[in-house]
Amino acid sequence: MTETLLIVGVAAAVVFVAVLLIEGALRRGYDPTYHTSSALSLGDRGWIQIANFLQLGVGTLAFAVGVHQALNSVVAAVLVAIFGLGAIVAGVCRMDPMRGYPPGAQSGTPTTLTWHHQVHDIAGPIMFLAIFGACLALAGRLPGLWRLYTILTAVAGLALAISTAVAWQKDAKNTGLVQRGLILVYQSWIVLLGVHLL
């Protein structure tokens, strides 16, 4: 059962990144260096990214249970589960059209935001703070280089989370690129940790 749960989590992380990169490259009017992953939930094909968020959330919840069974850390498991729940919320509560996407949307950020956009905005920081905390909680339970890698992941992830928030507030042209770095750092850690525990 533990192996199955870990495999589900690893697969969910790989699928999420693959869909994000492929959809980001194929969508008309979408700039992957500027637009965030959440913007892919908009438009005619938005359902693909919505489903991607949901499968990531469910897969990460399974991974949280697997991590608890493998490393016996309730705190880490709860924090990983919060990350998964955040992904589900991000899928259910879409962001508003803005910053030129989908095509025809106004540039910049609307002065009035819908409730579901506001919930989406709250879910993101909670997700990444939770996975940051999970790294710290698990670092002490991992040996040698794995401990170092996990700590470095936490440090890099926190720096990129702050950078993403700043870039978003400034409407910077590299917002999407910075956020992709953040996503890749944590999803790579989930994949590699899962493989290691297997």
mmCIF file with all atom_site columns, C-alpha atoms in Angstrom:
data_model
loop_
_atom_site.group_PDB
_atom_site.id
_atom_site.type_symbol
_atom_site.label_atom_id
_atom_site.label_alt_id
_atom_site.label_comp_id
_atom_site.label_asym_id
_atom_site.label_entity_id
_atom_site.label_seq_id
_atom_site.pdbx_PDB_ins_code
_atom_site.Cartn_x
_atom_site.Cartn_y
_atom_site.Cartn_z
_atom_site.occupancy
_atom_site.B_iso_or_equiv
_atom_site.pdbx_formal_charge
_atom_site.auth_seq_id
_atom_site.auth_comp_id
_atom_site.auth_asym_id
_atom_site.auth_atom_id
_atom_site.pdbx_PDB_model_num
ATOM 1   C CA . MET A 1 1   ? 0.000   0.000  0.000   1.00 0.00 ? 1   MET A CA 1
ATOM 2   C CA . THR A 1 2   ? 2.795   2.439  0.863   1.00 0.00 ? 2   THR A CA 1
ATOM 3   C CA . GLU A 1 3   ? 4.494   1.840  -2.473  1.00 0.00 ? 3   GLU A CA 1
ATOM 4   C CA . THR A 1 4   ? 1.228   2.376  -4.345  1.00 0.00 ? 4   THR A CA 1
ATOM 5   C CA . LEU A 1 5   ? 0.578   5.672  -2.556  1.00 0.00 ? 5   LEU A CA 1
ATOM 6   C CA . LEU A 1 6   ? 4.083   6.928  -3.308  1.00 0.00 ? 6   LEU A CA 1
ATOM 7   C CA . ILE A 1 7   ? 3.803   5.920  -6.970  1.00 0.00 ? 7   ILE A CA 1
ATOM 8   C CA . VAL A 1 8   ? 0.493   7.779  -7.265  1.00 0.00 ? 8   VAL A CA 1
ATOM 9   C CA . GLY A 1 9   ? 2.107   10.918 -5.815  1.00 0.00 ? 9   GLY A CA 1
ATOM 10  C CA . VAL A 1 10  ? 5.113   10.699 -8.111  1.00 0.00 ? 10  VAL A CA 1
ATOM 11  C CA . ALA A 1 11  ? 2.917   10.153 -11.159 1.00 0.00 ? 11  ALA A CA 1
ATOM 12  C CA . ALA A 1 12  ? 0.691   13.108 -10.245 1.00 0.00 ? 12  ALA A CA 1
ATOM 13  C CA . ALA A 1 13  ? 3.701   15.429 -9.985  1.00 0.00 ? 13  ALA A CA 1
ATOM 14  C CA . VAL A 1 14  ? 5.114   14.277 -13.337 1.00 0.00 ? 14  VAL A CA 1
ATOM 15  C CA . VAL A 1 15  ? 1.739   14.631 -15.075 1.00 0.00 ? 15  VAL A CA 1
ATOM 16  C CA . PHE A 1 16  ? 1.193   18.097 -13.604 1.00 0.00 ? 16  PHE A CA 1
ATOM 17  C CA . VAL A 1 17  ? 4.504   19.435 -14.874 1.00 0.00 ? 17  VAL A CA 1
ATOM 18  C CA . ALA A 1 18  ? 4.111   17.762 -18.274 1.00 0.00 ? 18  ALA A CA 1
ATOM 19  C CA . VAL A 1 19  ? 0.619   19.182 -18.821 1.00 0.00 ? 19  VAL A CA 1
ATOM 20  C CA . LEU A 1 20  ? 1.731   22.611 -17.623 1.00 0.00 ? 20  LEU A CA 1
ATOM 21  C CA . LEU A 1 21  ? 4.661   22.724 -20.063 1.00 0.00 ? 21  LEU A CA 1
ATOM 22  C CA . ILE A 1 22  ? 2.772   21.259 -23.033 1.00 0.00 ? 22  ILE A CA 1
ATOM 23  C CA . GLU A 1 23  ? -0.367  23.346 -22.600 1.00 0.00 ? 23  GLU A CA 1
ATOM 24  C CA . GLY A 1 24  ? 1.717   26.461 -21.975 1.00 0.00 ? 24  GLY A CA 1
ATOM 25  C CA . ALA A 1 25  ? 3.533   25.936 -25.249 1.00 0.00 ? 25  ALA A CA 1
ATOM 26  C CA . LEU A 1 26  ? 0.419   25.181 -27.317 1.00 0.00 ? 26  LEU A CA 1
ATOM 27  C CA . ARG A 1 27  ? -2.153  27.719 -26.124 1.00 0.00 ? 27  ARG A CA 1
ATOM 28  C CA . ARG A 1 28  ? -2.835  30.616 -28.450 1.00 0.00 ? 28  ARG A CA 1
ATOM 29  C CA . GLY A 1 29  ? -2.173  33.945 -26.766 1.00 0.00 ? 29  GLY A CA 1
ATOM 30  C CA . TYR A 1 30  ? -0.541  32.345 -23.730 1.00 0.00 ? 30  TYR A CA 1
ATOM 31  C CA . ASP A 1 31  ? 3.014   33.406 -22.867 1.00 0.00 ? 31  ASP A CA 1
ATOM 32  C CA . PRO A 1 32  ? 4.600   30.837 -20.501 1.00 0.00 ? 32  PRO A CA 1
ATOM 33  C CA . THR A 1 33  ? 7.280   33.315 -19.430 1.00 0.00 ? 33  THR A CA 1
ATOM 34  C CA . TYR A 1 34  ? 4.643   35.894 -18.425 1.00 0.00 ? 34  TYR A CA 1
ATOM 35  C CA . HIS A 1 35  ? 1.390   34.108 -17.574 1.00 0.00 ? 35  HIS A CA 1
ATOM 36  C CA . THR A 1 36  ? 1.130   31.880 -14.512 1.00 0.00 ? 36  THR A CA 1
ATOM 37  C CA . SER A 1 37  ? 0.093   28.236 -14.494 1.00 0.00 ? 37  SER A CA 1
ATOM 38  C CA . SER A 1 38  ? -3.324  29.208 -13.134 1.00 0.00 ? 38  SER A CA 1
ATOM 39  C CA . ALA A 1 39  ? -4.131  31.222 -16.257 1.00 0.00 ? 39  ALA A CA 1
ATOM 40  C CA . LEU A 1 40  ? -4.268  27.929 -18.165 1.00 0.00 ? 40  LEU A CA 1
ATOM 41  C CA . SER A 1 41  ? -7.532  27.223 -16.320 1.00 0.00 ? 41  SER A CA 1
ATOM 42  C CA . LEU A 1 42  ? -9.170  29.928 -18.449 1.00 0.00 ? 42  LEU A CA 1
ATOM 43  C CA . GLY A 1 43  ? -10.522 29.744 -21.973 1.00 0.00 ? 43  GLY A CA 1
ATOM 44  C CA . ASP A 1 44  ? -12.027 26.912 -24.011 1.00 0.00 ? 44  ASP A CA 1
ATOM 45  C CA . ARG A 1 45  ? -9.347  24.430 -22.944 1.00 0.00 ? 45  ARG A CA 1
ATOM 46  C CA . GLY A 1 46  ? -9.256  25.596 -19.350 1.00 0.00 ? 46  GLY A CA 1
ATOM 47  C CA . TRP A 1 47  ? -10.794 22.320 -18.216 1.00 0.00 ? 47  TRP A CA 1
ATOM 48  C CA . ILE A 1 48  ? -7.477  20.605 -18.969 1.00 0.00 ? 48  ILE A CA 1
ATOM 49  C CA . GLN A 1 49  ? -5.571  22.633 -16.377 1.00 0.00 ? 49  GLN A CA 1
ATOM 50  C CA . ILE A 1 50  ? -8.467  22.427 -13.935 1.00 0.00 ? 50  ILE A CA 1
ATOM 51  C CA . ALA A 1 51  ? -8.295  18.633 -14.202 1.00 0.00 ? 51  ALA A CA 1
ATOM 52  C CA . ASN A 1 52  ? -4.523  18.891 -13.869 1.00 0.00 ? 52  ASN A CA 1
ATOM 53  C CA . PHE A 1 53  ? -4.837  20.778 -10.577 1.00 0.00 ? 53  PHE A CA 1
ATOM 54  C CA . LEU A 1 54  ? -7.368  18.236 -9.295  1.00 0.00 ? 54  LEU A CA 1
ATOM 55  C CA . GLN A 1 55  ? -5.268  15.197 -10.185 1.00 0.00 ? 55  GLN A CA 1
ATOM 56  C CA . LEU A 1 56  ? -2.239  16.844 -8.553  1.00 0.00 ? 56  LEU A CA 1
ATOM 57  C CA . GLY A 1 57  ? -4.261  17.445 -5.419  1.00 0.00 ? 57  GLY A CA 1
ATOM 58  C CA . VAL A 1 58  ? -5.581  13.901 -5.164  1.00 0.00 ? 58  VAL A CA 1
ATOM 59  C CA . GLY A 1 59  ? -2.167  12.427 -6.002  1.00 0.00 ? 59  GLY A CA 1
ATOM 60  C CA . THR A 1 60  ? -0.451  14.593 -3.405  1.00 0.00 ? 60  THR A CA 1
ATOM 61  C CA . LEU A 1 61  ? -2.947  13.531 -0.735  1.00 0.00 ? 61  LEU A CA 1
ATOM 62  C CA . ALA A 1 62  ? -2.030  9.924  -1.505  1.00 0.00 ? 62  ALA A CA 1
ATOM 63  C CA . PHE A 1 63  ? 1.646   10.865 -1.379  1.00 0.00 ? 63  PHE A CA 1
ATOM 64  C CA . ALA A 1 64  ? 1.152   12.455 2.056   1.00 0.00 ? 64  ALA A CA 1
ATOM 65  C CA . VAL A 1 65  ? -0.169  9.167  3.435   1.00 0.00 ? 65  VAL A CA 1
ATOM 66  C CA . GLY A 1 66  ? 2.695   7.274  1.800   1.00 0.00 ? 66  GLY A CA 1
ATOM 67  C CA . VAL A 1 67  ? 5.267   9.651  3.299   1.00 0.00 ? 67  VAL A CA 1
ATOM 68  C CA . HIS A 1 68  ? 3.735   9.184  6.751   1.00 0.00 ? 68  HIS A CA 1
ATOM 69  C CA . GLN A 1 69  ? 3.847   5.415  6.423   1.00 0.00 ? 69  GLN A CA 1
ATOM 70  C CA . ALA A 1 70  ? 7.437   5.450  5.142   1.00 0.00 ? 70  ALA A CA 1
ATOM 71  C CA . LEU A 1 71  ? 8.937   8.074  7.462   1.00 0.00 ? 71  LEU A CA 1
ATOM 72  C CA . ASN A 1 72  ? 6.449   8.216  10.369  1.00 0.00 ? 72  ASN A CA 1
ATOM 73  C CA . SER A 1 73  ? 6.081   12.004 10.385  1.00 0.00 ? 73  SER A CA 1
ATOM 74  C CA . VAL A 1 74  ? 2.567   13.244 11.103  1.00 0.00 ? 74  VAL A CA 1
ATOM 75  C CA . VAL A 1 75  ? 3.607   16.900 10.770  1.00 0.00 ? 75  VAL A CA 1
ATOM 76  C CA . ALA A 1 76  ? 5.177   16.399 7.340   1.00 0.00 ? 76  ALA A CA 1
ATOM 77  C CA . ALA A 1 77  ? 2.221   14.322 6.157   1.00 0.00 ? 77  ALA A CA 1
ATOM 78  C CA . VAL A 1 78  ? -0.267  17.001 7.225   1.00 0.00 ? 78  VAL A CA 1
ATOM 79  C CA . LEU A 1 79  ? 1.761   19.727 5.496   1.00 0.00 ? 79  LEU A CA 1
ATOM 80  C CA . VAL A 1 80  ? 2.037   17.702 2.272   1.00 0.00 ? 80  VAL A CA 1
ATOM 81  C CA . ALA A 1 81  ? -1.718  17.078 2.489   1.00 0.00 ? 81  ALA A CA 1
ATOM 82  C CA . ILE A 1 82  ? -2.340  20.830 2.834   1.00 0.00 ? 82  ILE A CA 1
ATOM 83  C CA . PHE A 1 83  ? -0.349  21.323 -0.370  1.00 0.00 ? 83  PHE A CA 1
ATOM 84  C CA . GLY A 1 84  ? -2.585  18.770 -2.062  1.00 0.00 ? 84  GLY A CA 1
ATOM 85  C CA . LEU A 1 85  ? -5.775  20.381 -0.761  1.00 0.00 ? 85  LEU A CA 1
ATOM 86  C CA . GLY A 1 86  ? -4.482  23.738 -1.987  1.00 0.00 ? 86  GLY A CA 1
ATOM 87  C CA . ALA A 1 87  ? -4.098  22.314 -5.493  1.00 0.00 ? 87  ALA A CA 1
ATOM 88  C CA . ILE A 1 88  ? -7.715  21.105 -5.391  1.00 0.00 ? 88  ILE A CA 1
ATOM 89  C CA . VAL A 1 89  ? -8.911  24.538 -4.270  1.00 0.00 ? 89  VAL A CA 1
ATOM 90  C CA . ALA A 1 90  ? -6.830  26.167 -7.027  1.00 0.00 ? 90  ALA A CA 1
ATOM 91  C CA . GLY A 1 91  ? -8.543  23.913 -9.557  1.00 0.00 ? 91  GLY A CA 1
ATOM 92  C CA . VAL A 1 92  ? -12.068 24.495 -8.286  1.00 0.00 ? 92  VAL A CA 1
ATOM 93  C CA . CYS A 1 93  ? -11.676 28.257 -7.782  1.00 0.00 ? 93  CYS A CA 1
ATOM 94  C CA . ARG A 1 94  ? -10.305 29.678 -11.022 1.00 0.00 ? 94  ARG A CA 1
ATOM 95  C CA . MET A 1 95  ? -8.515  32.996 -11.311 1.00 0.00 ? 95  MET A CA 1
ATOM 96  C CA . ASP A 1 96  ? -10.196 35.809 -13.257 1.00 0.00 ? 96  ASP A CA 1
ATOM 97  C CA . PRO A 1 97  ? -9.317  36.626 -16.879 1.00 0.00 ? 97  PRO A CA 1
ATOM 98  C CA . MET A 1 98  ? -6.628  39.321 -16.837 1.00 0.00 ? 98  MET A CA 1
ATOM 99  C CA . ARG A 1 99  ? -3.277  40.414 -18.174 1.00 0.00 ? 99  ARG A CA 1
ATOM 100 C CA . GLY A 1 100 ? -4.250  39.621 -21.750 1.00 0.00 ? 100 GLY A CA 1
ATOM 101 C CA . TYR A 1 101 ? -5.294  36.014 -21.207 1.00 0.00 ? 101 TYR A CA 1
ATOM 102 C CA . PRO A 1 102 ? -7.414  34.447 -22.472 1.00 0.00 ? 102 PRO A CA 1
ATOM 103 C CA . PRO A 1 103 ? -7.232  36.432 -25.735 1.00 0.00 ? 103 PRO A CA 1
ATOM 104 C CA . GLY A 1 104 ? -9.509  39.438 -25.420 1.00 0.00 ? 104 GLY A CA 1
ATOM 105 C CA . ALA A 1 105 ? -9.042  39.840 -21.657 1.00 0.00 ? 105 ALA A CA 1
ATOM 106 C CA . GLN A 1 106 ? -7.957  43.244 -20.424 1.00 0.00 ? 106 GLN A CA 1
ATOM 107 C CA . SER A 1 107 ? -4.307  43.958 -19.780 1.00 0.00 ? 107 SER A CA 1
ATOM 108 C CA . GLY A 1 108 ? -3.310  44.467 -16.163 1.00 0.00 ? 108 GLY A CA 1
ATOM 109 C CA . THR A 1 109 ? -5.319  43.401 -13.121 1.00 0.00 ? 109 THR A CA 1
ATOM 110 C CA . PRO A 1 110 ? -9.039  44.231 -12.727 1.00 0.00 ? 110 PRO A CA 1
ATOM 111 C CA . THR A 1 111 ? -9.896  46.586 -9.885  1.00 0.00 ? 111 THR A CA 1
ATOM 112 C CA . THR A 1 112 ? -12.661 44.232 -8.731  1.00 0.00 ? 112 THR A CA 1
ATOM 113 C CA . LEU A 1 113 ? -11.932 40.529 -8.311  1.00 0.00 ? 113 LEU A CA 1
ATOM 114 C CA . THR A 1 114 ? -14.456 37.716 -7.964  1.00 0.00 ? 114 THR A CA 1
ATOM 115 C CA . TRP A 1 115 ? -14.677 35.681 -4.768  1.00 0.00 ? 115 TRP A CA 1
ATOM 116 C CA . HIS A 1 116 ? -13.276 32.602 -6.487  1.00 0.00 ? 116 HIS A CA 1
ATOM 117 C CA . HIS A 1 117 ? -10.224 34.551 -7.667  1.00 0.00 ? 117 HIS A CA 1
ATOM 118 C CA . GLN A 1 118 ? -9.665  35.779 -4.118  1.00 0.00 ? 118 GLN A CA 1
ATOM 119 C CA . VAL A 1 119 ? -9.908  32.209 -2.773  1.00 0.00 ? 119 VAL A CA 1
ATOM 120 C CA . HIS A 1 120 ? -7.477  31.099 -5.505  1.00 0.00 ? 120 HIS A CA 1
ATOM 121 C CA . ASP A 1 121 ? -5.055  33.830 -4.444  1.00 0.00 ? 121 ASP A CA 1
ATOM 122 C CA . ILE A 1 122 ? -5.175  32.627 -0.833  1.00 0.00 ? 122 ILE A CA 1
ATOM 123 C CA . ALA A 1 123 ? -4.654  28.957 -1.763  1.00 0.00 ? 123 ALA A CA 1
ATOM 124 C CA . GLY A 1 124 ? -1.351  29.551 -3.588  1.00 0.00 ? 124 GLY A CA 1
ATOM 125 C CA . PRO A 1 125 ? 0.717   30.999 -0.712  1.00 0.00 ? 125 PRO A CA 1
ATOM 126 C CA . ILE A 1 126 ? -0.724  28.451 1.732   1.00 0.00 ? 126 ILE A CA 1
ATOM 127 C CA . MET A 1 127 ? 0.266   25.606 -0.608  1.00 0.00 ? 127 MET A CA 1
ATOM 128 C CA . PHE A 1 128 ? 3.857   26.716 -0.964  1.00 0.00 ? 128 PHE A CA 1
ATOM 129 C CA . LEU A 1 129 ? 4.311   27.557 2.709   1.00 0.00 ? 129 LEU A CA 1
ATOM 130 C CA . ALA A 1 130 ? 3.005   24.085 3.536   1.00 0.00 ? 130 ALA A CA 1
ATOM 131 C CA . ILE A 1 131 ? 5.410   22.266 1.215   1.00 0.00 ? 131 ILE A CA 1
ATOM 132 C CA . PHE A 1 132 ? 8.249   24.450 2.531   1.00 0.00 ? 132 PHE A CA 1
ATOM 133 C CA . GLY A 1 133 ? 7.339   23.331 6.053   1.00 0.00 ? 133 GLY A CA 1
ATOM 134 C CA . ALA A 1 134 ? 7.109   19.704 4.929   1.00 0.00 ? 134 ALA A CA 1
ATOM 135 C CA . CYS A 1 135 ? 10.689  19.894 3.639   1.00 0.00 ? 135 CYS A CA 1
ATOM 136 C CA . LEU A 1 136 ? 11.903  21.195 6.983   1.00 0.00 ? 136 LEU A CA 1
ATOM 137 C CA . ALA A 1 137 ? 9.887   18.588 8.893   1.00 0.00 ? 137 ALA A CA 1
ATOM 138 C CA . LEU A 1 138 ? 11.312  15.733 6.820   1.00 0.00 ? 138 LEU A CA 1
ATOM 139 C CA . ALA A 1 139 ? 14.913  16.936 6.615   1.00 0.00 ? 139 ALA A CA 1
ATOM 140 C CA . GLY A 1 140 ? 15.743  15.539 10.046  1.00 0.00 ? 140 GLY A CA 1
ATOM 141 C CA . ARG A 1 141 ? 14.375  12.118 9.109   1.00 0.00 ? 141 ARG A CA 1
ATOM 142 C CA . LEU A 1 142 ? 16.491  11.791 5.969   1.00 0.00 ? 142 LEU A CA 1
ATOM 143 C CA . PRO A 1 143 ? 20.154  10.741 5.847   1.00 0.00 ? 143 PRO A CA 1
ATOM 144 C CA . GLY A 1 144 ? 23.222  12.565 4.524   1.00 0.00 ? 144 GLY A CA 1
ATOM 145 C CA . LEU A 1 145 ? 22.835  14.060 1.068   1.00 0.00 ? 145 LEU A CA 1
ATOM 146 C CA . TRP A 1 146 ? 19.072  13.648 1.167   1.00 0.00 ? 146 TRP A CA 1
ATOM 147 C CA . ARG A 1 147 ? 18.912  15.897 4.218   1.00 0.00 ? 147 ARG A CA 1
ATOM 148 C CA . LEU A 1 148 ? 21.048  18.511 2.454   1.00 0.00 ? 148 LEU A CA 1
ATOM 149 C CA . TYR A 1 149 ? 18.989  18.297 -0.755  1.00 0.00 ? 149 TYR A CA 1
ATOM 150 C CA . THR A 1 150 ? 15.742  18.680 1.189   1.00 0.00 ? 150 THR A CA 1
ATOM 151 C CA . ILE A 1 151 ? 17.019  21.738 3.077   1.00 0.00 ? 151 ILE A CA 1
ATOM 152 C CA . LEU A 1 152 ? 18.271  23.295 -0.172  1.00 0.00 ? 152 LEU A CA 1
ATOM 153 C CA . THR A 1 153 ? 14.874  22.603 -1.742  1.00 0.00 ? 153 THR A CA 1
ATOM 154 C CA . ALA A 1 154 ? 13.186  24.442 1.122   1.00 0.00 ? 154 ALA A CA 1
ATOM 155 C CA . VAL A 1 155 ? 15.533  27.433 0.816   1.00 0.00 ? 155 VAL A CA 1
ATOM 156 C CA . ALA A 1 156 ? 15.246  27.624 -2.979  1.00 0.00 ? 156 ALA A CA 1
ATOM 157 C CA . GLY A 1 157 ? 11.488  27.121 -2.813  1.00 0.00 ? 157 GLY A CA 1
ATOM 158 C CA . LEU A 1 158 ? 11.008  29.905 -0.281  1.00 0.00 ? 158 LEU A CA 1
ATOM 159 C CA . ALA A 1 159 ? 13.164  32.288 -2.329  1.00 0.00 ? 159 ALA A CA 1
ATOM 160 C CA . LEU A 1 160 ? 11.239  31.469 -5.514  1.00 0.00 ? 160 LEU A CA 1
ATOM 161 C CA . ALA A 1 161 ? 7.870   31.755 -3.752  1.00 0.00 ? 161 ALA A CA 1
ATOM 162 C CA . ILE A 1 162 ? 8.764   35.258 -2.582  1.00 0.00 ? 162 ILE A CA 1
ATOM 163 C CA . SER A 1 163 ? 10.127  36.125 -6.031  1.00 0.00 ? 163 SER A CA 1
ATOM 164 C CA . THR A 1 164 ? 6.918   34.880 -7.656  1.00 0.00 ? 164 THR A CA 1
ATOM 165 C CA . ALA A 1 165 ? 4.781   36.986 -5.309  1.00 0.00 ? 165 ALA A CA 1
ATOM 166 C CA . VAL A 1 166 ? 6.864   40.093 -6.004  1.00 0.00 ? 166 VAL A CA 1
ATOM 167 C CA . ALA A 1 167 ? 6.829   39.484 -9.766  1.00 0.00 ? 167 ALA A CA 1
ATOM 168 C CA . TRP A 1 168 ? 3.042   39.008 -9.693  1.00 0.00 ? 168 TRP A CA 1
ATOM 169 C CA . GLN A 1 169 ? 2.483   42.233 -7.754  1.00 0.00 ? 169 GLN A CA 1
ATOM 170 C CA . LYS A 1 170 ? 4.722   44.157 -10.158 1.00 0.00 ? 170 LYS A CA 1
ATOM 171 C CA . ASP A 1 171 ? 3.129   42.498 -13.193 1.00 0.00 ? 171 ASP A CA 1
ATOM 172 C CA . ALA A 1 172 ? 6.657   41.586 -14.304 1.00 0.00 ? 172 ALA A CA 1
ATOM 173 C CA . LYS A 1 173 ? 7.241   40.094 -17.740 1.00 0.00 ? 173 LYS A CA 1
ATOM 174 C CA . ASN A 1 174 ? 9.020   37.069 -16.214 1.00 0.00 ? 174 ASN A CA 1
ATOM 175 C CA . THR A 1 175 ? 6.310   36.162 -13.682 1.00 0.00 ? 175 THR A CA 1
ATOM 176 C CA . GLY A 1 176 ? 5.446   32.886 -15.398 1.00 0.00 ? 176 GLY A CA 1
ATOM 177 C CA . LEU A 1 177 ? 9.087   31.895 -15.705 1.00 0.00 ? 177 LEU A CA 1
ATOM 178 C CA . VAL A 1 178 ? 9.792   32.493 -12.023 1.00 0.00 ? 178 VAL A CA 1
ATOM 179 C CA . GLN A 1 179 ? 6.680   30.571 -11.003 1.00 0.00 ? 179 GLN A CA 1
ATOM 180 C CA . ARG A 1 180 ? 7.689   27.658 -13.209 1.00 0.00 ? 180 ARG A CA 1
ATOM 181 C CA . GLY A 1 181 ? 11.010  27.570 -11.398 1.00 0.00 ? 181 GLY A CA 1
ATOM 182 C CA . LEU A 1 182 ? 9.123   27.384 -8.096  1.00 0.00 ? 182 LEU A CA 1
ATOM 183 C CA . ILE A 1 183 ? 6.896   24.571 -9.346  1.00 0.00 ? 183 ILE A CA 1
ATOM 184 C CA . LEU A 1 184 ? 9.803   22.579 -10.767 1.00 0.00 ? 184 LEU A CA 1
ATOM 185 C CA . VAL A 1 185 ? 11.836  22.835 -7.551  1.00 0.00 ? 185 VAL A CA 1
ATOM 186 C CA . TYR A 1 186 ? 9.090   21.352 -5.382  1.00 0.00 ? 186 TYR A CA 1
ATOM 187 C CA . GLN A 1 187 ? 7.643   18.870 -7.878  1.00 0.00 ? 187 GLN A CA 1
ATOM 188 C CA . SER A 1 188 ? 11.140  17.538 -8.616  1.00 0.00 ? 188 SER A CA 1
ATOM 189 C CA . TRP A 1 189 ? 11.669  17.045 -4.890  1.00 0.00 ? 189 TRP A CA 1
ATOM 190 C CA . ILE A 1 190 ? 8.385   15.123 -4.605  1.00 0.00 ? 190 ILE A CA 1
ATOM 191 C CA . VAL A 1 191 ? 9.318   12.885 -7.545  1.00 0.00 ? 191 VAL A CA 1
ATOM 192 C CA . LEU A 1 192 ? 12.860  12.209 -6.339  1.00 0.00 ? 192 LEU A CA 1
ATOM 193 C CA . LEU A 1 193 ? 11.805  11.679 -2.730  1.00 0.00 ? 193 LEU A CA 1
ATOM 194 C CA . GLY A 1 194 ? 9.109   9.262  -3.840  1.00 0.00 ? 194 GLY A CA 1
ATOM 195 C CA . VAL A 1 195 ? 11.572  7.291  -5.932  1.00 0.00 ? 195 VAL A CA 1
ATOM 196 C CA . HIS A 1 196 ? 14.058  7.293  -3.045  1.00 0.00 ? 196 HIS A CA 1
ATOM 197 C CA . LEU A 1 197 ? 11.463  5.986  -0.582  1.00 0.00 ? 197 LEU A CA 1
ATOM 198 C CA . LEU A 1 198 ? 10.397  3.307  -3.060  1.00 0.00 ? 198 LEU A CA 1
#
